[in-house]
mmCIF file of C-alpha atoms and ligand atoms in Angstrom:
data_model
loop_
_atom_site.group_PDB
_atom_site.id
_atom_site.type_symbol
_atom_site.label_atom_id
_atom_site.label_comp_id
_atom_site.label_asym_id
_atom_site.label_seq_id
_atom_site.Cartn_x
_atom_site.Cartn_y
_atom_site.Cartn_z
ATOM 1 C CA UNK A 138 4.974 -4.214 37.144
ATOM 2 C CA UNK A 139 2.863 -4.886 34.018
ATOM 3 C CA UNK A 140 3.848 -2.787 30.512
ATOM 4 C CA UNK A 141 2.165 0.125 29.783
ATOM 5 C CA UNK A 142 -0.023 -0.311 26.667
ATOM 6 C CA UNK A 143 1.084 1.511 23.464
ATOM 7 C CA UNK A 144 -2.720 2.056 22.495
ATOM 8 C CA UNK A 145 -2.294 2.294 18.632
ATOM 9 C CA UNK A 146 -5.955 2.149 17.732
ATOM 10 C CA UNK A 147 -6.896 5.210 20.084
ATOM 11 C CA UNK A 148 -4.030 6.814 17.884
ATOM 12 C CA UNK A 149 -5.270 5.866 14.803
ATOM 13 C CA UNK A 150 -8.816 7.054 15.752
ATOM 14 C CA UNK A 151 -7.366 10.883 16.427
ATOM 15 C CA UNK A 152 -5.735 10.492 12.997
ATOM 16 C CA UNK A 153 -8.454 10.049 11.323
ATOM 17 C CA UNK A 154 -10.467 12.512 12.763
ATOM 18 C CA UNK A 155 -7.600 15.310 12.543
ATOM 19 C CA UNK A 156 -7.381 14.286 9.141
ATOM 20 C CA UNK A 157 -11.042 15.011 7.811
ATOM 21 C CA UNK A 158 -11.013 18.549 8.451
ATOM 22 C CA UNK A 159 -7.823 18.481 5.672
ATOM 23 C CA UNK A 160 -9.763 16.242 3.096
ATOM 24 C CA UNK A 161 -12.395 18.638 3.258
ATOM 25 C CA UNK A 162 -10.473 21.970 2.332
ATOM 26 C CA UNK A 163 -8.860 19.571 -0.240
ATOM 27 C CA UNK A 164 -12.178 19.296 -1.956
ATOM 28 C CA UNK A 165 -13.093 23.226 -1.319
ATOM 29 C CA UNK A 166 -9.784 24.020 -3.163
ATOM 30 C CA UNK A 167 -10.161 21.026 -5.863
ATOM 31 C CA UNK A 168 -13.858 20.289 -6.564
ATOM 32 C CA UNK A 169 -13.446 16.796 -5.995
ATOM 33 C CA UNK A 170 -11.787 14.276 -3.012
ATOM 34 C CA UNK A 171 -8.171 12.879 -2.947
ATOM 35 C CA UNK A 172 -8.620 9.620 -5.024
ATOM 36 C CA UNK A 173 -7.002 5.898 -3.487
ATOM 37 C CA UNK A 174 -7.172 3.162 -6.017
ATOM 38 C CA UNK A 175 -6.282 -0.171 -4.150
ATOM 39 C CA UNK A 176 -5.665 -2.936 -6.745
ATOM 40 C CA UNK A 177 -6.674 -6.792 -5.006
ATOM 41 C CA UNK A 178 -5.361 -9.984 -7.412
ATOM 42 C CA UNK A 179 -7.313 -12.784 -6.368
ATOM 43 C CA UNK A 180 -8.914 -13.664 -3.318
ATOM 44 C CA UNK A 181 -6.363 -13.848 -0.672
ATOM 45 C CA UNK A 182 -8.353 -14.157 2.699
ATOM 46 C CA UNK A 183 -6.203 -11.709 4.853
ATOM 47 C CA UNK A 184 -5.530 -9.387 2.126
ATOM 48 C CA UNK A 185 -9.830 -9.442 1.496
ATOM 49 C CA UNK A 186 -9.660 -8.237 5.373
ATOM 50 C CA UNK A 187 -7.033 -5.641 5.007
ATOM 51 C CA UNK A 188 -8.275 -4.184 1.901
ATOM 52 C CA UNK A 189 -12.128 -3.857 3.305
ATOM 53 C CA UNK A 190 -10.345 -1.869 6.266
ATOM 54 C CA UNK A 191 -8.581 0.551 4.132
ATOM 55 C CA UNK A 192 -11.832 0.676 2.117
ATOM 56 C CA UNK A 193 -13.905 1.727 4.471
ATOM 57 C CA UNK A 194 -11.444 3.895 6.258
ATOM 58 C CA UNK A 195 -10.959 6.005 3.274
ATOM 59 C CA UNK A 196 -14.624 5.971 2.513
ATOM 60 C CA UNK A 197 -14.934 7.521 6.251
ATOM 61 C CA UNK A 198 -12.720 10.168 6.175
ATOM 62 C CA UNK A 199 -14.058 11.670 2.562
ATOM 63 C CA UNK A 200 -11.254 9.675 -0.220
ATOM 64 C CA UNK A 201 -12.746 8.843 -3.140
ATOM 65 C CA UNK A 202 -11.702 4.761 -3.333
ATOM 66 C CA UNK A 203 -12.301 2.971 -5.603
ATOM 67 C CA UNK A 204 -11.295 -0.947 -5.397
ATOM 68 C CA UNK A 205 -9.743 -2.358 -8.723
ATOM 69 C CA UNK A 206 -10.215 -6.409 -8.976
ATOM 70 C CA UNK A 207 -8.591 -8.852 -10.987
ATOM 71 C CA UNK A 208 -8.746 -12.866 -10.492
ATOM 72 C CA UNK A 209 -6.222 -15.198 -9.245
ATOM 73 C CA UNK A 210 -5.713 -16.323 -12.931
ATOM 74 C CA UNK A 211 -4.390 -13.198 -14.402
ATOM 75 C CA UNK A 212 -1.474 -12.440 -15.736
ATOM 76 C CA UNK A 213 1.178 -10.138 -15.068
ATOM 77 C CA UNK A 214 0.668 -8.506 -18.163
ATOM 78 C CA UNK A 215 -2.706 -7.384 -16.809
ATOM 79 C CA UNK A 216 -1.788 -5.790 -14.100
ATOM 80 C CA UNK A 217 0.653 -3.683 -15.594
ATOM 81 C CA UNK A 218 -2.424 -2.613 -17.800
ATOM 82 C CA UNK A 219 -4.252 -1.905 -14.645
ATOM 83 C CA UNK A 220 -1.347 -0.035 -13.180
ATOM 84 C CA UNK A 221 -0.451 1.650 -16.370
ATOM 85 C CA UNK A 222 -3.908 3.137 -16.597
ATOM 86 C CA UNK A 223 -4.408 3.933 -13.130
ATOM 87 C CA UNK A 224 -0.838 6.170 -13.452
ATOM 88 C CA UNK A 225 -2.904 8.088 -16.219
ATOM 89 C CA UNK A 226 -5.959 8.654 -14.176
ATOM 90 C CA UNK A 227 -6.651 12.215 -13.284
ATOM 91 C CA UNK A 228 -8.703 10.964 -10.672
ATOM 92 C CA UNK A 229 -6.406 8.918 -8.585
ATOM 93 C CA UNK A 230 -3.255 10.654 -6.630
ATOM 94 C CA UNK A 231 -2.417 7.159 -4.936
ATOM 95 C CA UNK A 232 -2.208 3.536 -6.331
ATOM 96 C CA UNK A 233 -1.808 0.378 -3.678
ATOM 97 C CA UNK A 234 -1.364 -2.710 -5.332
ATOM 98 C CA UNK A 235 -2.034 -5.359 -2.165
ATOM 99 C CA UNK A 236 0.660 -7.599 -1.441
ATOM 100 C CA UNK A 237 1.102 -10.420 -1.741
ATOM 101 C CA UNK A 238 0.396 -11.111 -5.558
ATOM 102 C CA UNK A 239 -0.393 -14.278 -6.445
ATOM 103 C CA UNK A 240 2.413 -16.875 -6.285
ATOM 104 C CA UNK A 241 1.925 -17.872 -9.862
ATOM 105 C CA UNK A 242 2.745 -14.498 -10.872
ATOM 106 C CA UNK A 243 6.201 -15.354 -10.080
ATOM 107 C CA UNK A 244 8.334 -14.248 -7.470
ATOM 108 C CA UNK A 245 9.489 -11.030 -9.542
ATOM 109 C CA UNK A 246 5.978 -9.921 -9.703
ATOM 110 C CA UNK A 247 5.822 -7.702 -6.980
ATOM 111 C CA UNK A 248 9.514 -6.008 -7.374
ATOM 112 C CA UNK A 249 8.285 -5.324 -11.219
ATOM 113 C CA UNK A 250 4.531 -3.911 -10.124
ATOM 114 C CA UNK A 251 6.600 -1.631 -7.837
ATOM 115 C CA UNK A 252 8.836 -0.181 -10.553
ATOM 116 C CA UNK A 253 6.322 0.000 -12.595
ATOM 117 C CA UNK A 254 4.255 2.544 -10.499
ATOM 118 C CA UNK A 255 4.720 6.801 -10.242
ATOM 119 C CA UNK A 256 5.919 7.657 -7.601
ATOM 120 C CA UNK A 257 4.243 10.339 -7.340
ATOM 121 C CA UNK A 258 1.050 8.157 -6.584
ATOM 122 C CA UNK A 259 2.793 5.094 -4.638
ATOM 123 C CA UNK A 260 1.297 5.477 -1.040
ATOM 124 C CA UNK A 261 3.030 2.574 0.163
ATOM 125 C CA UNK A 262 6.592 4.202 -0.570
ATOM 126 C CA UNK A 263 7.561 0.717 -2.318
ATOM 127 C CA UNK A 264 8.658 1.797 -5.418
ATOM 128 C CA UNK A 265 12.583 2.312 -5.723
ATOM 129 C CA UNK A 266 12.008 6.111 -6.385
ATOM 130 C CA UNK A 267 10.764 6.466 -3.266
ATOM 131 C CA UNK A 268 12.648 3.899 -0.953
ATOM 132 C CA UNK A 269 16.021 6.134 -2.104
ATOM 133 C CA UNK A 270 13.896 9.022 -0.834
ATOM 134 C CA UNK A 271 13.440 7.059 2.427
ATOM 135 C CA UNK A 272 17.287 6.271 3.011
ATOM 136 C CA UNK A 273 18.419 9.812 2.275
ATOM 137 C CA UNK A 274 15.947 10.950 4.763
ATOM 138 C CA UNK A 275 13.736 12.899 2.272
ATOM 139 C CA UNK A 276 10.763 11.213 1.799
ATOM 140 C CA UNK A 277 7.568 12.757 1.715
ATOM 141 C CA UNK A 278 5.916 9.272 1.807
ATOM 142 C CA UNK A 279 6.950 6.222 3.688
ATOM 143 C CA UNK A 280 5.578 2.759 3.796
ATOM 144 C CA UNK A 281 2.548 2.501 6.680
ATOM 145 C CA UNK A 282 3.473 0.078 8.918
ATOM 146 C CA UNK A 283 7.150 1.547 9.860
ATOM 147 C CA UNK A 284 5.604 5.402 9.486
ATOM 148 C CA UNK A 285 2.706 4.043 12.096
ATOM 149 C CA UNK A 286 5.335 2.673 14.200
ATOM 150 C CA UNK A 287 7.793 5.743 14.821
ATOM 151 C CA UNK A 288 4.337 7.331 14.708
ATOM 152 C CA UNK A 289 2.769 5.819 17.972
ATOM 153 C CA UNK A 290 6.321 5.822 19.542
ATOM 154 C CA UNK A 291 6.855 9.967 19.477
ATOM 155 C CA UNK A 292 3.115 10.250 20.234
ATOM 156 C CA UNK A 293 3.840 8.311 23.383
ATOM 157 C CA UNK A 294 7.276 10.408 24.264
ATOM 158 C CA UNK A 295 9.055 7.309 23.589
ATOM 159 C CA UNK A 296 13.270 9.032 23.464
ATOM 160 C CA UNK A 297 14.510 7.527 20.040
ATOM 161 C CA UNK A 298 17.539 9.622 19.468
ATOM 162 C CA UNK A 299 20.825 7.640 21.162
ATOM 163 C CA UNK A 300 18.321 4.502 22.135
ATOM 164 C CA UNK A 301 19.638 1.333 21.256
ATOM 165 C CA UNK A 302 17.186 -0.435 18.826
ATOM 166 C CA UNK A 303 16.900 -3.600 17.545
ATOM 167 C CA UNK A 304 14.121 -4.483 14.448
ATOM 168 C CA UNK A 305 13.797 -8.043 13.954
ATOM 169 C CA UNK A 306 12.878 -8.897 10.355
ATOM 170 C CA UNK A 307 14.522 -7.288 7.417
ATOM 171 C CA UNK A 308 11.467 -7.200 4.818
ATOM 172 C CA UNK A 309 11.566 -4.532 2.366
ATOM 173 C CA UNK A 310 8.339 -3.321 3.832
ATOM 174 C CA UNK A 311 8.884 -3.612 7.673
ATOM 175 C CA UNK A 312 11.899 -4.056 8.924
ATOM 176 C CA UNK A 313 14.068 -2.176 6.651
ATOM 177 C CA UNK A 314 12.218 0.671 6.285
ATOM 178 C CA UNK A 315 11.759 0.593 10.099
ATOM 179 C CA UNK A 316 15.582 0.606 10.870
ATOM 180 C CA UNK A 317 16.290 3.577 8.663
ATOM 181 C CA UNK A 318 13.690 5.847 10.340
ATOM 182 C CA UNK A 319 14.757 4.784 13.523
ATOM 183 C CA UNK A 320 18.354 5.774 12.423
ATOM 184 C CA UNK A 321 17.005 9.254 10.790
ATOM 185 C CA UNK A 322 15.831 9.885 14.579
ATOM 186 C CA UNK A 323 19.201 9.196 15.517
ATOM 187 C CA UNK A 324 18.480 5.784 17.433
ATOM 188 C CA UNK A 325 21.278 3.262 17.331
ATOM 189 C CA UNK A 326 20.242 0.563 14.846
ATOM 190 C CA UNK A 327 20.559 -3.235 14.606
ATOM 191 C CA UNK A 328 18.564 -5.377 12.619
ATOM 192 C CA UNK A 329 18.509 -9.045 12.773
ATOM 193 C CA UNK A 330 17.134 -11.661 10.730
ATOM 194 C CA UNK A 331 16.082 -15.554 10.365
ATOM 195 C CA UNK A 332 20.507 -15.636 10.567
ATOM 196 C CA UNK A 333 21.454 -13.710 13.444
ATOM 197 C CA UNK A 334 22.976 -15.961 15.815
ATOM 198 C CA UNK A 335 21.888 -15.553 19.831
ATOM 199 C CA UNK A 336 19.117 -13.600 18.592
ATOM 200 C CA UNK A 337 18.010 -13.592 22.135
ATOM 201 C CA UNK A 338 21.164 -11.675 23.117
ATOM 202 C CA UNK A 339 20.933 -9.259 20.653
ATOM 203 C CA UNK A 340 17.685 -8.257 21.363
ATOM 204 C CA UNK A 341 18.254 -8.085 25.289
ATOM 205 C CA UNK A 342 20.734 -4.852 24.199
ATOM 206 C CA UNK A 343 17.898 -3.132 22.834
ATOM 207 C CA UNK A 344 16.144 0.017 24.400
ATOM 208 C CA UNK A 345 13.551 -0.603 21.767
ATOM 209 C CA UNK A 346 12.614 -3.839 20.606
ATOM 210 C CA UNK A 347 10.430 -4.278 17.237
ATOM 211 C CA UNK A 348 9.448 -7.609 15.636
ATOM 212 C CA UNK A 349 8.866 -7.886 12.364
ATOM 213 C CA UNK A 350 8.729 -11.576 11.269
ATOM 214 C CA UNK A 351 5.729 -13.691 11.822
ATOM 215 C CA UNK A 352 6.000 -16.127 13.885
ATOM 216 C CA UNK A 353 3.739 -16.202 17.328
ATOM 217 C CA UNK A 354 5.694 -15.714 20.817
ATOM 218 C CA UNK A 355 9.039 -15.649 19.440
ATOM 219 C CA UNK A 356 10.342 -13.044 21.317
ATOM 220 C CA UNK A 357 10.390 -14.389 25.017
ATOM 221 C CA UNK A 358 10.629 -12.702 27.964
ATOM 222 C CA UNK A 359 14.387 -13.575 27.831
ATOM 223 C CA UNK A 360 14.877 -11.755 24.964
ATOM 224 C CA UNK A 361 13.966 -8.541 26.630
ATOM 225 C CA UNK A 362 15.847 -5.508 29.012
ATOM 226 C CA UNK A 363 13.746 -4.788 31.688
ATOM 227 C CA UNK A 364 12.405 -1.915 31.143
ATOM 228 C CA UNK A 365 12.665 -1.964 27.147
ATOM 229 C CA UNK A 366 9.841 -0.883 24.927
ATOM 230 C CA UNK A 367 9.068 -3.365 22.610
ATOM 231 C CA UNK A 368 6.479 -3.199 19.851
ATOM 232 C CA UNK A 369 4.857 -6.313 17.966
ATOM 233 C CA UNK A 370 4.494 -6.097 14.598
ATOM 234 C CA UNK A 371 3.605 -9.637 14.036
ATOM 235 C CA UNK A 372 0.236 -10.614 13.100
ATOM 236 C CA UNK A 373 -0.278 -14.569 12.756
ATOM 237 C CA UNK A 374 -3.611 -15.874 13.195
ATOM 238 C CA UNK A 375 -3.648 -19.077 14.785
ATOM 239 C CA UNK A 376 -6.175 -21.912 14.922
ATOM 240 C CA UNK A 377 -4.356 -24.313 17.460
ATOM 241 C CA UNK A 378 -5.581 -24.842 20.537
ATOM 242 C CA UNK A 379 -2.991 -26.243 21.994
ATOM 243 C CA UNK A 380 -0.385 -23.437 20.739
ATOM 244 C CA UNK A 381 -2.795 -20.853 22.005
ATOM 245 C CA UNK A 382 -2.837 -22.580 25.322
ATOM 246 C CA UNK A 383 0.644 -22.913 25.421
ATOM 247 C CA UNK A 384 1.254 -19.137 24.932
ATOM 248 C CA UNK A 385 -1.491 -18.094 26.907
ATOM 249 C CA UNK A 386 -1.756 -20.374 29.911
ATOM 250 C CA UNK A 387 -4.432 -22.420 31.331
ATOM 251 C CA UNK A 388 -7.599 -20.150 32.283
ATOM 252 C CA UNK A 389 -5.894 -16.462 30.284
ATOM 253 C CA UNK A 390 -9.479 -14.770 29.013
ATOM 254 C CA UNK A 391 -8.079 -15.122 25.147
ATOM 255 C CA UNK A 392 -8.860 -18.517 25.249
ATOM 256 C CA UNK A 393 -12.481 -18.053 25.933
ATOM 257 C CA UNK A 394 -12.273 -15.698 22.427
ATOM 258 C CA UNK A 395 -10.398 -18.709 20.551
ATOM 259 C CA UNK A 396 -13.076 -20.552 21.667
ATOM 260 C CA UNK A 397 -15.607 -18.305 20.672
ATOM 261 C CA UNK A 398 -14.383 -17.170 17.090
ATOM 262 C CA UNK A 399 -12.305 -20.617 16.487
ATOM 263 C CA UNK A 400 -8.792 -18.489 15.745
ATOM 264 C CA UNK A 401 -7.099 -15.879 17.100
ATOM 265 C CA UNK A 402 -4.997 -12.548 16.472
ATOM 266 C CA UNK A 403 -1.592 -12.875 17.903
ATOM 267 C CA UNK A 404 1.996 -11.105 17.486
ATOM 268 C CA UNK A 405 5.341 -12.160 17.831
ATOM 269 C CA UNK A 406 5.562 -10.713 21.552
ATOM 270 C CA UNK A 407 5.128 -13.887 23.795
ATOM 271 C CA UNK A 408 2.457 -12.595 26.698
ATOM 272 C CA UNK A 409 4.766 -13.589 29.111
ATOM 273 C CA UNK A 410 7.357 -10.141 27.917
ATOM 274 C CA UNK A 411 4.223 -7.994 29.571
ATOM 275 C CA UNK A 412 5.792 -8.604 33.225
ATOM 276 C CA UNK A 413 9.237 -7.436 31.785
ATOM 277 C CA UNK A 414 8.960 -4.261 28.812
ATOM 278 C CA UNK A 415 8.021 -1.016 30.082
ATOM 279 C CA UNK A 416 6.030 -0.785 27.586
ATOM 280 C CA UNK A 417 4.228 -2.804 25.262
ATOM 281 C CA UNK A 418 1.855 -2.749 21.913
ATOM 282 C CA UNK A 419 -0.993 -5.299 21.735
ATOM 283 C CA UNK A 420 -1.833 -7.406 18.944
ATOM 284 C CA UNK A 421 -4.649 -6.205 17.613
ATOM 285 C CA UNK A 422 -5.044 -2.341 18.292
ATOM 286 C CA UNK A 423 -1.362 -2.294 18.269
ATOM 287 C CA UNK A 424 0.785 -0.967 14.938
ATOM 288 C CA UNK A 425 -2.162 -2.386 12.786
ATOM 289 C CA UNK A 426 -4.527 0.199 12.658
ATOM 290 C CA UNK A 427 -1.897 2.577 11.980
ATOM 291 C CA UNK A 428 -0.639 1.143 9.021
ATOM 292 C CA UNK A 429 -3.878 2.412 7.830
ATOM 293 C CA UNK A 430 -3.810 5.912 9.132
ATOM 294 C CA UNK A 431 -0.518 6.187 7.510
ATOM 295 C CA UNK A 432 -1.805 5.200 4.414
ATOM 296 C CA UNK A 433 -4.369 8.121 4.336
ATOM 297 C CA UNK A 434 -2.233 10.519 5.307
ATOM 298 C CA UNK A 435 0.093 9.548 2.325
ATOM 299 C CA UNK A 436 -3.034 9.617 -0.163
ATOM 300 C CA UNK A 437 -3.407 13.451 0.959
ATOM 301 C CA UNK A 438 0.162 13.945 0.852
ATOM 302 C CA UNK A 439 0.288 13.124 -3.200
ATOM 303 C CA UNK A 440 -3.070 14.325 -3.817
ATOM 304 C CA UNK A 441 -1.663 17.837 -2.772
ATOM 305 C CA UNK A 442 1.384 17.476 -3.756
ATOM 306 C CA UNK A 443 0.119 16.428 -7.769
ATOM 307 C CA UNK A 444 -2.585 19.411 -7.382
ATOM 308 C CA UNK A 445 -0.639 22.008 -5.585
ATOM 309 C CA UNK A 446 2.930 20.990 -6.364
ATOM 310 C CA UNK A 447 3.813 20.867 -2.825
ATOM 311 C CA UNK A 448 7.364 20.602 -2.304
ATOM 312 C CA UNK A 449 8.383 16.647 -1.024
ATOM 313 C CA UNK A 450 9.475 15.951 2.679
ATOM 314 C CA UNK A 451 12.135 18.338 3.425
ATOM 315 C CA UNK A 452 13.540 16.086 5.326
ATOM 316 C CA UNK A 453 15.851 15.824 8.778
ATOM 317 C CA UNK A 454 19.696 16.689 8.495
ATOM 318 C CA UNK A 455 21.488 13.972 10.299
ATOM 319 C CA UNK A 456 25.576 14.697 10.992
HETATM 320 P P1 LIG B 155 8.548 -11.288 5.818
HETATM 321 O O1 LIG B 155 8.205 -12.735 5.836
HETATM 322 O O2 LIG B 155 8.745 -10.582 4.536
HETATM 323 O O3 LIG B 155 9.872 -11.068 6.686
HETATM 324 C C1 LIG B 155 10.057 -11.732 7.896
HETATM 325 C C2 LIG B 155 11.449 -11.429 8.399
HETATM 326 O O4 LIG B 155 11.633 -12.160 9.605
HETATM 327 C C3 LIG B 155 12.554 -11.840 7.440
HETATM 328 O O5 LIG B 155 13.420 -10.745 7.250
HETATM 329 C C4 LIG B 155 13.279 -12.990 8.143
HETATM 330 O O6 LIG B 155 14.698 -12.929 7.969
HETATM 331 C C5 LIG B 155 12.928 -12.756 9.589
HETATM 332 N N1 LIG B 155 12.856 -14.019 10.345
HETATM 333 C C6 LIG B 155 12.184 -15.145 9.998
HETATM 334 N N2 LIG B 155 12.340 -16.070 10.947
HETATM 335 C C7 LIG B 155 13.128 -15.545 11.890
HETATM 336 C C8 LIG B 155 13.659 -16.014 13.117
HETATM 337 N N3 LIG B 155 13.403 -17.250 13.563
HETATM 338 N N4 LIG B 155 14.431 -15.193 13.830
HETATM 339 C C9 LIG B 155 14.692 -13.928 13.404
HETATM 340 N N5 LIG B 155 14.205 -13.417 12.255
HETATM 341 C C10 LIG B 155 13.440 -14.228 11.513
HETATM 342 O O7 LIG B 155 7.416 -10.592 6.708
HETATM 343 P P2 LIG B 155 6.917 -9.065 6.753
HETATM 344 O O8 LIG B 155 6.117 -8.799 5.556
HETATM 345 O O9 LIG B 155 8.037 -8.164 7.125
HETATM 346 O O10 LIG B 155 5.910 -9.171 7.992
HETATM 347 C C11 LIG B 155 6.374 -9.541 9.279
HETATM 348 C C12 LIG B 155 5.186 -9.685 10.202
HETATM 349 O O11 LIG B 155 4.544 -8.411 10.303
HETATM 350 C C13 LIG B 155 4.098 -10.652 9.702
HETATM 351 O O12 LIG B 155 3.492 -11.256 10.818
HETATM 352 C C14 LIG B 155 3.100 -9.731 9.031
HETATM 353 O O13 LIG B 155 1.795 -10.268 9.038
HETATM 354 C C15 LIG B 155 3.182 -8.524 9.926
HETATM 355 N N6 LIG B 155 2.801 -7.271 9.290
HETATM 356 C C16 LIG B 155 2.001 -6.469 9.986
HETATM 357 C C17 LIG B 155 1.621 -5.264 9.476
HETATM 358 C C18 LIG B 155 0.739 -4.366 10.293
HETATM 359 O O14 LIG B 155 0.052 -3.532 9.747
HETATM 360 N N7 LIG B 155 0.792 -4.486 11.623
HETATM 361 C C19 LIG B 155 2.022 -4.878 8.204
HETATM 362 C C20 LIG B 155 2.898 -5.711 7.504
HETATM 363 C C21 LIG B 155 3.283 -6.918 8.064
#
């Protein structure tokens, strides 16, 4: 029997819409919108995409955004000035600084931006403050892309608690973060990594199966339990033919789209794991659009929290 579809984007839709009713007694009690500043460096073709999504999905819902540029050629230096000031700001409660940074910022860059951020206004939970909030289970903000992920799987009645789980990938903004919320919910964790040896095998163990890593169709349908859920949080576009042919098969109706846009959205999740998971998220309309949604509802979180000194996440007690 073919997986049921984890329909992430219909999810992220209701999100939004549950969310502007909250924006706007934000402004009735404040005089002015929850502010997002999203700082791009350079000109990173992806990041242009996700960054015009988050744009105009703040825009939507009532945010004030504002999108903070610098080139490719700046320094470091300059965008600690940009971060610096945008801590100040009365008008902002969140700051996102896009990953990645340029790679001739060095490959401290990133770690350095994130210290150097409040916490109080880092939506993406990246900044060390926060990620110790995240592993003793009281954040009140947590990265997007694993919040959108346990996110979609309660809203589908997905059990978590005693599940065996496996997260492949071990970023610091995936598949780490992932594995501890899964934990907080009281799932049985493993996470493996470009090292794990008979990654295949480890995965078939898993009730839930995530991956986190990048690289298109490399979990197979052998490395799945029948009957697992597995969510793909892969996004690789690709621009062979051949390789899209080679996941898809001869005559599948995504190779009509490669041939009509000359690339194509894929996940980690080879097709092929569709006949075996009970479940299954699509790439795109999967996790991605809730990465977003997640990120909104973190902008409100510290825009009330800085104006109305809510308390943070009181988080889950986990014996
Ligand atoms: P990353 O490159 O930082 O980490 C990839 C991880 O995969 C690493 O921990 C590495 O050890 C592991 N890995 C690499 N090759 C492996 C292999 N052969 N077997 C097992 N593990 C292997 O990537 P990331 O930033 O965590 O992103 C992972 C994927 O998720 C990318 O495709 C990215 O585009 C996507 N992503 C999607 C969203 C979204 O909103 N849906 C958000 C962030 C990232």
């Amino acid at each position: 029997m073919a997986a049921r579809i984890l329909d992430g984007q219909a999810l992220a839709t209701r999100l939004q819409v549950d969310i502007i009713p909250e924006v706007q007694a934000f402004i009735g009690r404040h005089g002015r919108p929850p502010g997002l500043a999203i700082v791009l460096v350079g000109h990173d073709p992806a990041s242009e995409v996700y960054v015009r999504s988050k744009v105009r999905t703040a825009s939507a819902i009532g945010f004030r955004v504002d999108l903070e540029r610098l080139p490719a050629t700046a320094a470091l230096g300059d965008l600690f000035t940009l971060v610096d000031r945008l801590n100040l700001s009365e008008a902002h409660d969140g700051i996102l600084v896009q990953s990645p940074l340029p790679a001739a910022m060095g490959p401290e860059a990133e770690p350095q931006v994130f210290d150097r951020l409040l916490p109080a206004k880092d939506v993406d939970g990246f900044s060390p403050h926060n990620v110790g909030l995240l592993v003793q289970n009281r954040a009140s903000v947590v990265s997007g892309t694993p919040a959108g992920v346990v996110e979609l799987l309660e809203w589908e009645g997905v059990p978590i608690a005693g599940q065996r789980a496996v997260v492949i990938g071990r970023s610091d903004i995936v598949g780490k973060p992932l594995a501890m919320l899964l934990l907080h919910r009281h799932a049985t964790v493993t996470i493996c990594h470009s090292r794990t040896s008979d990654l295949a095998a480890v995965c078939r163990e898993a009730d839930i199966l995530v991956a986190a890593v990048g690289r298109p169709g490399l979990v197979t349908p052998a490395f799945v339990k029948p009957g697992a859920v597995v969510v793909d949080v892969g996004i690789n576009r690709i621009t062979d033919w051949a390789q899209v042919e080679g996941l898809f098969g001869a005559g599948h109706p995504r190779l009509a789209q490669f041939q009509r846009k000359g690339s194509l959205l894929v996940g980690d999740v080879h097709p092929g794991v569709g006949a075996v998971a009970a479940a299954l998220t699509p790439v795109p309309g999967g996790v991605g659009p809730l990465t977003v949604a997640m990120l909104m509802r973190n902008t409100l979180v510290a825009a009330r929290a800085r104006l109305e000194r809510q308390p943070a996440g009181a988080g889950r007690q986990h014996p």
